[in-house]
Amino acid sequence: RLCYPTAAMSMGMANTPIVAMLISVCEGWAARSGLSPHVLLMPLSFASMLGGMCTLIGTSTNLVLNSQITSDPQAPLEPFEMFTMTPVGLPTMLIGVTTMVFFGPIFLRERQLPTNPTGRIENTAADGDGALDATALDDDFAAATTAFQEDLSEKLNANMEV
């Protein structure tokens, strides 16, 4: 339901703020429907990108390319106008969003998380009550950071000695 309106809005406004505005809508919709947020957020993002391809202001990539063309006196292209990309972008957007509408439910199914016999989600960094243990994560991060720093300083020292 949200893909076509998102793509249409992205044609007249930059696609990043469109996605930012609709993230909370998708998360609320996912919570009410009992879905994982990725099932709604992935199509939202793709629809926004496809809609942004249709106009000059739809995506920042188009604006950057146009500014490069404008600043280069020997550019192989003329600077873009607002709807220069529309003849190619609009059919691409319609085909892409329609494809997502039909095939999205197949490819974006709910993922089953591994559970133990009690039905609770298993988490290797969890304490006895199943809650995420921040201390275990901090310890893992500290160990990885230390190993990385040691490896980096060994390589830097080896390069400096040569």
PDB file of N, CA, C and O in Angstrom, residues 14-67:
ATOM      1  N   ALA A  14      13.306  15.019  -2.279  1.00  0.00           N
ATOM      2  CA  ALA A  14      14.449  14.121  -2.137  1.00  0.00           C
ATOM      3  C   ALA A  14      14.028  12.836  -1.421  1.00  0.00           C
ATOM      4  O   ALA A  14      13.234  12.872  -0.481  1.00  0.00           O
ATOM      5  N   ASN A  15      14.558  11.708  -1.882  1.00  0.00           N
ATOM      6  CA  ASN A  15      14.088  10.430  -1.355  1.00  0.00           C
ATOM      7  C   ASN A  15      14.512  10.160   0.093  1.00  0.00           C
ATOM      8  O   ASN A  15      13.809   9.471   0.814  1.00  0.00           O
ATOM      9  N   THR A  16      15.623  10.709   0.546  1.00  0.00           N
ATOM     10  CA  THR A  16      16.073  10.450   1.922  1.00  0.00           C
ATOM     11  C   THR A  16      15.093  10.988   2.959  1.00  0.00           C
ATOM     12  O   THR A  16      14.731  10.266   3.894  1.00  0.00           O
ATOM     13  N   PRO A  17      14.621  12.244   2.852  1.00  0.00           N
ATOM     14  CA  PRO A  17      13.633  12.698   3.841  1.00  0.00           C
ATOM     15  C   PRO A  17      12.306  11.948   3.760  1.00  0.00           C
ATOM     16  O   PRO A  17      11.631  11.777   4.779  1.00  0.00           O
ATOM     17  N   ILE A  18      11.950  11.484   2.576  1.00  0.00           N
ATOM     18  CA  ILE A  18      10.710  10.696   2.449  1.00  0.00           C
ATOM     19  C   ILE A  18      10.824   9.441   3.302  1.00  0.00           C
ATOM     20  O   ILE A  18       9.928   9.103   4.082  1.00  0.00           O
ATOM     21  N   VAL A  19      11.939   8.727   3.161  1.00  0.00           N
ATOM     22  CA  VAL A  19      12.144   7.505   3.946  1.00  0.00           C
ATOM     23  C   VAL A  19      12.197   7.838   5.430  1.00  0.00           C
ATOM     24  O   VAL A  19      11.583   7.150   6.251  1.00  0.00           O
ATOM     25  N   ALA A  20      12.901   8.910   5.786  1.00  0.00           N
ATOM     26  CA  ALA A  20      13.006   9.298   7.197  1.00  0.00           C
ATOM     27  C   ALA A  20      11.629   9.593   7.795  1.00  0.00           C
ATOM     28  O   ALA A  20      11.357   9.217   8.944  1.00  0.00           O
ATOM     29  N   MET A  21      10.765  10.234   7.037  1.00  0.00           N
ATOM     30  CA  MET A  21       9.425  10.553   7.541  1.00  0.00           C
ATOM     31  C   MET A  21       8.564   9.306   7.698  1.00  0.00           C
ATOM     32  O   MET A  21       7.719   9.239   8.590  1.00  0.00           O
ATOM     33  N   LEU A  22       8.767   8.323   6.831  1.00  0.00           N
ATOM     34  CA  LEU A  22       7.884   7.158   6.828  1.00  0.00           C
ATOM     35  C   LEU A  22       8.398   5.975   7.643  1.00  0.00           C
ATOM     36  O   LEU A  22       7.697   4.981   7.775  1.00  0.00           O
ATOM     37  N   ILE A  23       9.603   6.067   8.190  1.00  0.00           N
ATOM     38  CA  ILE A  23      10.131   4.956   8.990  1.00  0.00           C
ATOM     39  C   ILE A  23       9.221   4.672  10.181  1.00  0.00           C
ATOM     40  O   ILE A  23       8.863   3.522  10.442  1.00  0.00           O
ATOM     41  N   SER A  24       8.821   5.705  10.914  1.00  0.00           N
ATOM     42  CA  SER A  24       7.968   5.481  12.088  1.00  0.00           C
ATOM     43  C   SER A  24       6.596   4.943  11.684  1.00  0.00           C
ATOM     44  O   SER A  24       6.008   4.134  12.406  1.00  0.00           O
ATOM     45  N   VAL A  25       6.098   5.369  10.537  1.00  0.00           N
ATOM     46  CA  VAL A  25       4.817   4.849  10.047  1.00  0.00           C
ATOM     47  C   VAL A  25       4.939   3.346   9.799  1.00  0.00           C
ATOM     48  O   VAL A  25       4.085   2.557  10.212  1.00  0.00           O
ATOM     49  N   CYS A  26       6.029   2.938   9.131  1.00  0.00           N
ATOM     50  CA  CYS A  26       6.236   1.516   8.839  1.00  0.00           C
ATOM     51  C   CYS A  26       6.460   0.697  10.104  1.00  0.00           C
ATOM     52  O   CYS A  26       5.951  -0.424  10.214  1.00  0.00           O
ATOM     53  N   GLU A  27       7.215   1.257  11.050  1.00  0.00           N
ATOM     54  CA  GLU A  27       7.445   0.522  12.291  1.00  0.00           C
ATOM     55  C   GLU A  27       6.146   0.332  13.073  1.00  0.00           C
ATOM     56  O   GLU A  27       5.887  -0.733  13.622  1.00  0.00           O
ATOM     57  N   GLY A  28       5.310   1.361  13.117  1.00  0.00           N
ATOM     58  CA  GLY A  28       4.014   1.233  13.783  1.00  0.00           C
ATOM     59  C   GLY A  28       3.105   0.249  13.082  1.00  0.00           C
ATOM     60  O   GLY A  28       2.423  -0.562  13.723  1.00  0.00           O
ATOM     61  N   TRP A  29       3.102   0.306  11.768  1.00  0.00           N
ATOM     62  CA  TRP A  29       2.286  -0.620  10.975  1.00  0.00           C
ATOM     63  C   TRP A  29       2.768  -2.048  11.190  1.00  0.00           C
ATOM     64  O   TRP A  29       1.968  -2.970  11.348  1.00  0.00           O
ATOM     65  N   ALA A  30       4.086  -2.246  11.227  1.00  0.00           N
ATOM     66  CA  ALA A  30       4.638  -3.581  11.453  1.00  0.00           C
ATOM     67  C   ALA A  30       4.258  -4.101  12.835  1.00  0.00           C
ATOM     68  O   ALA A  30       3.881  -5.266  12.986  1.00  0.00           O
ATOM     69  N   ALA A  31       4.326  -3.232  13.839  1.00  0.00           N
ATOM     70  CA  ALA A  31       3.978  -3.647  15.205  1.00  0.00           C
ATOM     71  C   ALA A  31       2.503  -4.027  15.305  1.00  0.00           C
ATOM     72  O   ALA A  31       2.157  -5.031  15.925  1.00  0.00           O
ATOM     73  N   ARG A  32       1.629  -3.229  14.679  1.00  0.00           N
ATOM     74  CA  ARG A  32       0.194  -3.531  14.719  1.00  0.00           C
ATOM     75  C   ARG A  32      -0.150  -4.799  13.952  1.00  0.00           C
ATOM     76  O   ARG A  32      -1.082  -5.514  14.304  1.00  0.00           O
ATOM     77  N   SER A  33       0.620  -5.083  12.908  1.00  0.00           N
ATOM     78  CA  SER A  33       0.342  -6.252  12.069  1.00  0.00           C
ATOM     79  C   SER A  33       1.091  -7.491  12.514  1.00  0.00           C
ATOM     80  O   SER A  33       0.898  -8.563  11.946  1.00  0.00           O
ATOM     81  N   GLY A  34       1.997  -7.342  13.474  1.00  0.00           N
ATOM     82  CA  GLY A  34       2.781  -8.481  13.929  1.00  0.00           C
ATOM     83  C   GLY A  34       3.851  -8.895  12.934  1.00  0.00           C
ATOM     84  O   GLY A  34       4.245 -10.056  12.886  1.00  0.00           O
ATOM     85  N   LEU A  35       4.324  -7.951  12.128  1.00  0.00           N
ATOM     86  CA  LEU A  35       5.355  -8.233  11.137  1.00  0.00           C
ATOM     87  C   LEU A  35       6.703  -7.718  11.608  1.00  0.00           C
ATOM     88  O   LEU A  35       6.778  -6.815  12.425  1.00  0.00           O
ATOM     89  N   SER A  36       7.747  -8.276  11.023  1.00  0.00           N
ATOM     90  CA  SER A  36       9.078  -7.728  11.253  1.00  0.00           C
ATOM     91  C   SER A  36       9.179  -6.433  10.462  1.00  0.00           C
ATOM     92  O   SER A  36       8.691  -6.351   9.329  1.00  0.00           O
ATOM     93  N   PRO A  37       9.809  -5.393  10.996  1.00  0.00           N
ATOM     94  CA  PRO A  37       9.904  -4.120  10.271  1.00  0.00           C
ATOM     95  C   PRO A  37      10.591  -4.225   8.916  1.00  0.00           C
ATOM     96  O   PRO A  37      10.277  -3.471   8.007  1.00  0.00           O
ATOM     97  N   HIS A  38      11.514  -5.190   8.744  1.00  0.00           N
ATOM     98  CA  HIS A  38      12.215  -5.282   7.458  1.00  0.00           C
ATOM     99  C   HIS A  38      11.269  -5.591   6.311  1.00  0.00           C
ATOM    100  O   HIS A  38      11.533  -5.216   5.177  1.00  0.00           O
ATOM    101  N   VAL A  39      10.162  -6.227   6.603  1.00  0.00           N
ATOM    102  CA  VAL A  39       9.188  -6.569   5.559  1.00  0.00           C
ATOM    103  C   VAL A  39       8.585  -5.307   4.944  1.00  0.00           C
ATOM    104  O   VAL A  39       8.214  -5.298   3.771  1.00  0.00           O
ATOM    105  N   LEU A  40       8.519  -4.228   5.700  1.00  0.00           N
ATOM    106  CA  LEU A  40       7.961  -2.970   5.197  1.00  0.00           C
ATOM    107  C   LEU A  40       9.042  -1.944   4.852  1.00  0.00           C
ATOM    108  O   LEU A  40       8.852  -1.140   3.940  1.00  0.00           O
ATOM    109  N   LEU A  41      10.148  -1.955   5.579  1.00  0.00           N
ATOM    110  CA  LEU A  41      11.172  -0.927   5.369  1.00  0.00           C
ATOM    111  C   LEU A  41      11.969  -1.138   4.084  1.00  0.00           C
ATOM    112  O   LEU A  41      12.356  -0.166   3.430  1.00  0.00           O
ATOM    113  N   MET A  42      12.237  -2.379   3.713  1.00  0.00           N
ATOM    114  CA  MET A  42      12.975  -2.630   2.470  1.00  0.00           C
ATOM    115  C   MET A  42      12.196  -2.124   1.254  1.00  0.00           C
ATOM    116  O   MET A  42      12.737  -1.368   0.447  1.00  0.00           O
ATOM    117  N   PRO A  43      10.922  -2.492   1.079  1.00  0.00           N
ATOM    118  CA  PRO A  43      10.172  -1.950  -0.056  1.00  0.00           C
ATOM    119  C   PRO A  43      10.032  -0.433  -0.007  1.00  0.00           C
ATOM    120  O   PRO A  43      10.051   0.219  -1.053  1.00  0.00           O
ATOM    121  N   LEU A  44       9.912   0.137   1.181  1.00  0.00           N
ATOM    122  CA  LEU A  44       9.834   1.593   1.322  1.00  0.00           C
ATOM    123  C   LEU A  44      11.080   2.248   0.747  1.00  0.00           C
ATOM    124  O   LEU A  44      10.998   3.189  -0.047  1.00  0.00           O
ATOM    125  N   SER A  45      12.226   1.738   1.115  1.00  0.00           N
ATOM    126  CA  SER A  45      13.487   2.291   0.640  1.00  0.00           C
ATOM    127  C   SER A  45      13.626   2.149  -0.872  1.00  0.00           C
ATOM    128  O   SER A  45      14.013   3.089  -1.569  1.00  0.00           O
ATOM    129  N   PHE A  46      13.318   0.978  -1.389  1.00  0.00           N
ATOM    130  CA  PHE A  46      13.444   0.749  -2.831  1.00  0.00           C
ATOM    131  C   PHE A  46      12.458   1.595  -3.622  1.00  0.00           C
ATOM    132  O   PHE A  46      12.793   2.129  -4.682  1.00  0.00           O
ATOM    133  N   ALA A  47      11.235   1.729  -3.133  1.00  0.00           N
ATOM    134  CA  ALA A  47      10.245   2.551  -3.825  1.00  0.00           C
ATOM    135  C   ALA A  47      10.695   4.005  -3.857  1.00  0.00           C
ATOM    136  O   ALA A  47      10.538   4.702  -4.870  1.00  0.00           O
ATOM    137  N   SER A  48      11.289   4.462  -2.776  1.00  0.00           N
ATOM    138  CA  SER A  48      11.794   5.825  -2.725  1.00  0.00           C
ATOM    139  C   SER A  48      12.924   6.036  -3.729  1.00  0.00           C
ATOM    140  O   SER A  48      12.978   7.058  -4.419  1.00  0.00           O
ATOM    141  N   MET A  49      13.812   5.078  -3.830  1.00  0.00           N
ATOM    142  CA  MET A  49      14.915   5.198  -4.797  1.00  0.00           C
ATOM    143  C   MET A  49      14.391   5.179  -6.234  1.00  0.00           C
ATOM    144  O   MET A  49      14.834   5.951  -7.079  1.00  0.00           O
ATOM    145  N   LEU A  50      13.447   4.291  -6.500  1.00  0.00           N
ATOM    146  CA  LEU A  50      12.893   4.211  -7.853  1.00  0.00           C
ATOM    147  C   LEU A  50      12.158   5.494  -8.223  1.00  0.00           C
ATOM    148  O   LEU A  50      12.272   5.977  -9.348  1.00  0.00           O
ATOM    149  N   GLY A  51      11.405   6.070  -7.297  1.00  0.00           N
ATOM    150  CA  GLY A  51      10.720   7.324  -7.569  1.00  0.00           C
ATOM    151  C   GLY A  51      11.694   8.475  -7.748  1.00  0.00           C
ATOM    152  O   GLY A  51      11.495   9.359  -8.579  1.00  0.00           O
ATOM    153  N   GLY A  52      12.784   8.455  -6.989  1.00  0.00           N
ATOM    154  CA  GLY A  52      13.781   9.511  -7.089  1.00  0.00           C
ATOM    155  C   GLY A  52      14.496   9.556  -8.421  1.00  0.00           C
ATOM    156  O   GLY A  52      15.032  10.594  -8.817  1.00  0.00           O
ATOM    157  N   MET A  53      14.500   8.437  -9.137  1.00  0.00           N
ATOM    158  CA  MET A  53      15.160   8.399 -10.450  1.00  0.00           C
ATOM    159  C   MET A  53      14.413   9.194 -11.516  1.00  0.00           C
ATOM    160  O   MET A  53      14.956   9.450 -12.581  1.00  0.00           O
ATOM    161  N   CYS A  54      13.204   9.582 -11.237  1.00  0.00           N
ATOM    162  CA  CYS A  54      12.354  10.189 -12.263  1.00  0.00           C
ATOM    163  C   CYS A  54      12.591  11.678 -12.489  1.00  0.00           C
ATOM    164  O   CYS A  54      12.248  12.196 -13.548  1.00  0.00           O
ATOM    165  N   THR A  55      13.124  12.380 -11.498  1.00  0.00           N
ATOM    166  CA  THR A  55      13.303  13.826 -11.626  1.00  0.00           C
ATOM    167  C   THR A  55      14.689  14.240 -11.141  1.00  0.00           C
ATOM    168  O   THR A  55      15.376  13.481 -10.460  1.00  0.00           O
ATOM    169  N   LEU A  56      15.055  15.452 -11.470  1.00  0.00           N
ATOM    170  CA  LEU A  56      16.350  15.983 -11.077  1.00  0.00           C
ATOM    171  C   LEU A  56      16.495  16.063  -9.562  1.00  0.00           C
ATOM    172  O   LEU A  56      17.538  15.726  -9.009  1.00  0.00           O
ATOM    173  N   ILE A  57      15.455  16.481  -8.861  1.00  0.00           N
ATOM    174  CA  ILE A  57      15.550  16.668  -7.416  1.00  0.00           C
ATOM    175  C   ILE A  57      15.158  15.430  -6.627  1.00  0.00           C
ATOM    176  O   ILE A  57      15.178  15.443  -5.398  1.00  0.00           O
ATOM    177  N   GLY A  58      14.827  14.341  -7.293  1.00  0.00           N
ATOM    178  CA  GLY A  58      14.362  13.138  -6.605  1.00  0.00           C
ATOM    179  C   GLY A  58      15.425  12.450  -5.780  1.00  0.00           C
ATOM    180  O   GLY A  58      15.118  11.832  -4.770  1.00  0.00           O
ATOM    181  N   THR A  59      16.669  12.534  -6.201  1.00  0.00           N
ATOM    182  CA  THR A  59      17.750  11.906  -5.450  1.00  0.00           C
ATOM    183  C   THR A  59      19.010  12.753  -5.552  1.00  0.00           C
ATOM    184  O   THR A  59      19.225  13.442  -6.551  1.00  0.00           O
ATOM    185  N   SER A  60      19.821  12.698  -4.525  1.00  0.00           N
ATOM    186  CA  SER A  60      21.022  13.535  -4.496  1.00  0.00           C
ATOM    187  C   SER A  60      22.005  13.149  -5.588  1.00  0.00           C
ATOM    188  O   SER A  60      22.766  13.992  -6.063  1.00  0.00           O
ATOM    189  N   THR A  61      21.987  11.905  -6.017  1.00  0.00           N
ATOM    190  CA  THR A  61      22.885  11.473  -7.093  1.00  0.00           C
ATOM    191  C   THR A  61      22.632  12.263  -8.366  1.00  0.00           C
ATOM    192  O   THR A  61      23.583  12.667  -9.055  1.00  0.00           O
ATOM    193  N   ASN A  62      21.384  12.492  -8.699  1.00  0.00           N
ATOM    194  CA  ASN A  62      21.050  13.273  -9.889  1.00  0.00           C
ATOM    195  C   ASN A  62      21.559  14.708  -9.757  1.00  0.00           C
ATOM    196  O   ASN A  62      22.071  15.286 -10.722  1.00  0.00           O
ATOM    197  N   LEU A  63      21.434  15.279  -8.578  1.00  0.00           N
ATOM    198  CA  LEU A  63      21.904  16.653  -8.355  1.00  0.00           C
ATOM    199  C   LEU A  63      23.429  16.744  -8.451  1.00  0.00           C
ATOM    200  O   LEU A  63      23.959  17.692  -9.035  1.00  0.00           O
ATOM    201  N   VAL A  64      24.131  15.769  -7.898  1.00  0.00           N
ATOM    202  CA  VAL A  64      25.593  15.766  -7.971  1.00  0.00           C
ATOM    203  C   VAL A  64      26.042  15.633  -9.417  1.00  0.00           C
ATOM    204  O   VAL A  64      26.934  16.356  -9.882  1.00  0.00           O
ATOM    205  N   LEU A  65      25.437  14.716 -10.151  1.00  0.00           N
ATOM    206  CA  LEU A  65      25.794  14.534 -11.558  1.00  0.00           C
ATOM    207  C   LEU A  65      25.534  15.813 -12.353  1.00  0.00           C
ATOM    208  O   LEU A  65      26.371  16.245 -13.156  1.00  0.00           O
ATOM    209  N   ASN A  66      24.399  16.429 -12.110  1.00  0.00           N
ATOM    210  CA  ASN A  66      24.077  17.663 -12.825  1.00  0.00           C
ATOM    211  C   ASN A  66      25.064  18.781 -12.492  1.00  0.00           C
ATOM    212  O   ASN A  66      25.471  19.536 -13.372  1.00  0.00           O
ATOM    213  N   SER A  67      25.480  18.876 -11.243  1.00  0.00           N
ATOM    214  CA  SER A  67      26.443  19.924 -10.887  1.00  0.00           C
ATOM    215  C   SER A  67      27.803  19.652 -11.532  1.00  0.00           C
ATOM    216  O   SER A  67      28.502  20.590 -11.924  1.00  0.00           O
TER     217      SER A  67
END
